[in-house]
Amino acid sequence: KAGVTQTPRYLIKTRGQQVTLSCSPISGHRSVSWYQQTPGQGLQFLFEYFSETQRNKGNFPGRFSGRQFSNSRSEMNVSTLELGDSALYLCASSRAGTGNSYEQYFGPGTRLTVT
Amino acid sequence: SQQGEEDPQALSIQEGENATMNCSYKTSINNLQWYRQNSGRGLVHLILIRSNEREKHSGRLRVTLDTSKKSSSLLITASRAADTASYFCATDPGSNYQLIWGAGTKLIIKP
């Protein structure tokens, strides 16, 4: 089974621009979660999608948004980029249905640098 | 907000020694999971232990869970250089489709 894929792997953007990151989950996984990871901050939860519905959102400004398509692929968008948005963005998929009692499978991440 | 707190923040040991990392959390959970991350890459799931379990093994890994103390420990026996990584615990509170992550323990295995 193919793992979780994320594109692009690396991205350099300028302040004020916007960016879209893509995630393809493992086949059959309907839950996709997004995280932001910065040095020393651990993983900060962005949002979780299941069957095209956002079920939970972390404490991030409205500049961060996402969506999930009918094939479970997901995208996240960050508008009006700030220097502080430089981070590794991780996507994870799971067999989770009504709960979250399953392990998450992570993609390799997209490293975003904002200059 | 982060619920899991790993201890220690960093650990450096000689190859062949055992490594123990601890995780504490604040609220009731459905399960607790441990993950490994190598050099800023994606995380790899290691073990999931449910709230009604006390101990679980997987190869050289042993995880314990004490729900009365709201804590868990991850033991890696006979460490190898390839075990050098950051280790994270994540708790599932079972209510909001979100795993709560700790800041991680950075483990360095010296040859």
CSV table of C-alpha atoms in Angstrom, one decimal:
chain,number,residue,atom,x,y,z
A,1,LYS,CA,0.0,0.0,0.0
A,2,ALA,CA,1.3,3.4,-0.9
A,3,GLY,CA,2.0,5.7,2.1
A,4,VAL,CA,0.8,9.2,2.7
A,5,THR,CA,2.2,11.6,0.1
A,6,GLN,CA,2.6,15.3,0.4
A,7,THR,CA,3.4,17.9,-2.3
A,8,PRO,CA,5.4,19.9,-2.7
A,9,ARG,CA,8.2,18.8,-0.3
A,10,TYR,CA,9.8,22.2,-0.2
A,11,LEU,CA,8.5,25.6,-0.8
A,12,ILE,CA,9.9,29.1,-0.5
A,13,LYS,CA,7.4,32.0,-0.5
A,14,THR,CA,7.5,35.7,0.2
A,15,ARG,CA,5.6,37.4,2.9
A,16,GLY,CA,2.1,38.3,1.8
A,17,GLN,CA,1.8,35.5,-0.7
A,18,GLN,CA,-0.5,32.5,-0.3
A,19,VAL,CA,0.3,28.8,-0.5
A,20,THR,CA,-1.6,25.6,-1.1
A,21,LEU,CA,-0.3,22.3,0.2
A,22,SER,CA,-1.6,18.9,-0.9
A,23,CYS,CA,-1.9,15.6,0.9
A,24,SER,CA,-3.0,12.2,-0.5
A,25,PRO,CA,-3.9,9.7,2.3
A,26,ILE,CA,-3.4,6.0,2.4
A,27,SER,CA,-6.0,4.3,0.3
A,28,GLY,CA,-9.1,3.6,2.4
A,29,HIS,CA,-8.3,6.2,5.0
A,30,ARG,CA,-11.0,8.8,5.3
A,31,SER,CA,-9.6,10.9,8.1
A,32,VAL,CA,-6.9,13.4,7.4
A,33,SER,CA,-5.2,15.7,10.0
A,34,TRP,CA,-2.8,18.6,9.4
A,35,TYR,CA,-0.1,19.8,11.8
A,36,GLN,CA,2.4,22.6,12.0
A,37,GLN,CA,5.8,21.8,13.5
A,38,THR,CA,8.3,24.4,14.4
A,39,PRO,CA,11.6,23.8,16.3
A,40,GLY,CA,10.9,23.3,19.9
A,41,GLN,CA,7.1,23.6,19.6
A,42,GLY,CA,6.2,20.0,18.9
A,43,LEU,CA,3.2,19.4,16.7
A,44,GLN,CA,0.5,22.0,16.7
A,45,PHE,CA,-2.9,20.7,15.4
A,46,LEU,CA,-4.4,22.6,12.5
A,47,PHE,CA,-7.5,20.7,11.5
A,48,GLU,CA,-9.0,17.3,10.9
A,49,TYR,CA,-11.2,16.2,8.0
A,50,PHE,CA,-13.4,13.1,7.6
A,51,SER,CA,-15.6,12.5,4.6
A,52,GLU,CA,-15.1,16.1,3.3
A,53,THR,CA,-16.2,17.6,6.7
A,54,GLN,CA,-14.0,19.5,9.0
A,55,ARG,CA,-14.6,17.9,12.4
A,56,ASN,CA,-12.1,20.0,14.5
A,57,LYS,CA,-9.9,23.0,14.1
A,58,GLY,CA,-6.9,24.0,16.1
A,59,ASN,CA,-6.1,27.5,17.5
A,60,PHE,CA,-4.8,29.1,14.3
A,61,PRO,CA,-5.9,32.3,12.6
A,62,GLY,CA,-8.4,32.3,9.8
A,63,ARG,CA,-5.5,32.6,7.3
A,64,PHE,CA,-5.2,28.9,7.6
A,65,SER,CA,-7.9,26.9,5.9
A,66,GLY,CA,-8.3,23.4,4.4
A,67,ARG,CA,-10.6,21.1,2.6
A,68,GLN,CA,-11.1,17.5,1.7
A,69,PHE,CA,-12.2,16.1,-1.5
A,70,SER,CA,-14.5,13.1,-2.2
A,71,ASN,CA,-11.4,10.9,-2.8
A,72,SER,CA,-10.1,11.8,0.7
A,73,ARG,CA,-7.3,13.9,-0.7
A,74,SER,CA,-6.9,17.1,1.3
A,75,GLU,CA,-5.4,20.5,0.8
A,76,MET,CA,-4.5,23.3,3.2
A,77,ASN,CA,-4.1,26.9,2.3
A,78,VAL,CA,-2.3,29.7,4.0
A,79,SER,CA,-3.1,33.2,2.8
A,80,THR,CA,-1.1,36.4,3.5
A,81,LEU,CA,2.0,34.5,4.6
A,82,GLU,CA,4.0,35.7,7.6
A,83,LEU,CA,7.5,35.0,8.6
A,84,GLY,CA,6.2,33.0,11.5
A,85,ASP,CA,4.5,30.6,9.2
A,86,SER,CA,7.8,29.0,8.3
A,87,ALA,CA,7.5,25.5,9.5
A,88,LEU,CA,7.2,21.8,8.6
A,89,TYR,CA,3.6,21.1,7.7
A,90,LEU,CA,2.7,17.5,8.3
A,91,CYS,CA,-0.3,15.6,7.0
A,92,ALA,CA,-1.5,12.3,8.6
A,93,SER,CA,-4.2,9.9,7.6
A,94,SER,CA,-6.0,7.4,9.8
A,95,ARG,CA,-8.7,4.7,9.6
A,96,ALA,CA,-10.5,6.7,12.3
A,97,GLY,CA,-14.2,6.8,11.8
A,98,THR,CA,-16.4,8.1,14.6
A,99,GLY,CA,-13.5,8.3,17.0
A,100,ASN,CA,-9.8,8.7,16.8
A,101,SER,CA,-8.7,5.5,18.4
A,102,TYR,CA,-6.4,4.5,15.6
A,103,GLU,CA,-2.8,5.3,14.8
A,104,GLN,CA,-1.9,8.0,12.4
A,105,TYR,CA,0.2,7.6,9.3
A,106,PHE,CA,2.3,10.6,8.4
A,107,GLY,CA,3.6,11.9,5.2
A,108,PRO,CA,7.1,13.3,4.9
A,109,GLY,CA,5.9,16.9,5.3
A,110,THR,CA,6.2,20.1,3.3
A,111,ARG,CA,8.9,22.4,4.5
A,112,LEU,CA,7.7,26.0,4.0
A,113,THR,CA,10.1,28.9,4.2
A,114,VAL,CA,8.7,32.4,4.2
A,115,THR,CA,11.1,35.2,3.4
B,1,SER,CA,-3.0,23.3,24.0
B,2,GLN,CA,-0.6,20.5,24.6
B,3,GLN,CA,-1.5,17.9,27.1
B,4,GLY,CA,1.4,15.5,26.9
B,5,GLU,CA,4.6,16.4,28.6
B,6,GLU,CA,7.7,14.3,27.8
B,7,ASP,CA,10.5,13.9,30.2
B,8,PRO,CA,13.4,14.3,29.7
B,9,GLN,CA,13.6,16.8,26.9
B,10,ALA,CA,16.8,15.3,25.8
B,11,LEU,CA,18.6,12.0,26.5
B,12,SER,CA,22.1,10.9,25.4
B,13,ILE,CA,23.2,7.3,26.1
B,14,GLN,CA,25.7,4.8,24.9
B,15,GLU,CA,24.8,2.2,22.3
B,16,GLY,CA,23.6,-0.9,23.9
B,17,GLU,CA,22.1,0.8,27.0
B,18,ASN,CA,18.4,1.1,27.7
B,19,ALA,CA,16.6,4.4,27.2
B,20,THR,CA,13.5,5.4,29.2
B,21,MET,CA,11.2,8.3,28.3
B,22,ASN,CA,8.2,9.4,30.2
B,23,CYS,CA,5.0,11.2,29.3
B,24,SER,CA,2.5,12.8,31.5
B,25,TYR,CA,-1.0,14.0,30.6
B,26,LYS,CA,-3.8,15.9,32.2
B,27,THR,CA,-7.2,14.6,31.3
B,28,SER,CA,-8.8,11.1,30.8
B,29,ILE,CA,-7.9,9.3,27.6
B,30,ASN,CA,-9.0,6.6,25.3
B,31,ASN,CA,-5.5,5.7,24.3
B,32,LEU,CA,-2.0,6.9,24.3
B,33,GLN,CA,0.4,6.6,21.3
B,34,TRP,CA,4.1,6.9,20.9
B,35,TYR,CA,5.7,8.1,17.7
B,36,ARG,CA,9.3,8.5,16.4
B,37,GLN,CA,10.6,11.3,14.2
B,38,ASN,CA,13.9,11.2,12.4
B,39,SER,CA,15.6,14.5,11.6
B,40,GLY,CA,12.6,16.7,10.8
B,41,ARG,CA,10.8,14.1,8.7
B,42,GLY,CA,7.4,12.6,9.1
B,43,LEU,CA,6.5,10.7,12.2
B,44,VAL,CA,6.3,6.9,12.5
B,45,HIS,CA,3.8,5.2,14.8
B,46,LEU,CA,5.4,2.9,17.3
B,47,ILE,CA,2.8,1.7,19.8
B,48,LEU,CA,-0.8,2.4,20.8
B,49,ILE,CA,-1.8,1.5,24.3
B,50,ARG,CA,-5.5,1.7,25.3
B,51,SER,CA,-6.7,3.1,28.6
B,52,ASN,CA,-7.6,-0.4,29.9
B,53,GLU,CA,-4.1,-1.8,29.2
B,54,ARG,CA,-1.1,-1.5,31.5
B,55,GLU,CA,1.8,-2.7,29.5
B,56,LYS,CA,2.5,-3.4,25.8
B,57,HIS,CA,5.5,-4.8,24.0
B,58,SER,CA,6.7,-4.5,20.4
B,59,GLY,CA,10.2,-5.8,19.7
B,60,ARG,CA,12.7,-3.8,21.8
B,61,LEU,CA,10.0,-1.4,22.9
B,62,ARG,CA,8.0,-1.6,26.1
B,63,VAL,CA,5.3,0.9,27.0
B,64,THR,CA,3.5,1.2,30.3
B,65,LEU,CA,0.5,3.2,31.1
B,66,ASP,CA,-0.6,4.3,34.6
B,67,THR,CA,-4.0,6.0,34.3
B,68,SER,CA,-4.1,6.8,38.0
B,69,LYS,CA,-1.0,8.8,37.7
B,70,LYS,CA,-1.8,10.0,34.1
B,71,SER,CA,1.6,8.9,32.9
B,72,SER,CA,3.2,6.6,30.5
B,73,SER,CA,6.8,5.4,29.8
B,74,LEU,CA,8.5,4.2,26.7
B,75,LEU,CA,11.5,1.8,27.3
B,76,ILE,CA,13.9,1.1,24.4
B,77,THR,CA,16.2,-1.8,25.3
B,78,ALA,CA,19.6,-2.5,23.8
B,79,SER,CA,19.7,0.8,22.0
B,80,ARG,CA,21.2,1.2,18.5
B,81,ALA,CA,22.5,4.2,16.6
B,82,ALA,CA,19.4,4.0,14.4
B,83,ASP,CA,17.2,4.7,17.5
B,84,THR,CA,18.6,8.3,17.4
B,85,ALA,CA,15.4,10.4,16.9
B,86,SER,CA,12.8,12.4,18.6
B,87,TYR,CA,10.1,10.5,20.4
B,88,PHE,CA,6.6,11.9,20.9
B,89,CYS,CA,3.6,10.8,23.0
B,90,ALA,CA,0.1,11.6,21.8
B,91,THR,CA,-3.1,11.2,23.8
B,92,ASP,CA,-6.5,10.6,22.4
B,93,PRO,CA,-9.1,12.2,24.7
B,94,GLY,CA,-11.8,10.5,22.6
B,95,SER,CA,-14.0,13.5,22.2
B,96,ASN,CA,-12.9,15.9,19.5
B,97,TYR,CA,-11.1,13.9,16.7
B,98,GLN,CA,-7.7,15.3,17.8
B,99,LEU,CA,-4.6,13.8,19.2
B,100,ILE,CA,-2.9,15.9,21.8
B,101,TRP,CA,0.9,16.0,21.4
B,102,GLY,CA,3.8,16.5,23.8
B,103,ALA,CA,6.9,18.5,22.8
B,104,GLY,CA,9.0,15.3,22.5
B,105,THR,CA,12.2,13.8,23.9
B,106,LYS,CA,15.3,14.0,21.7
B,107,LEU,CA,17.2,10.7,22.0
B,108,ILE,CA,20.9,10.5,21.0
B,109,ILE,CA,22.6,7.1,20.9
B,110,LYS,CA,26.4,7.4,21.0
B,111,PRO,CA,28.4,4.7,19.2
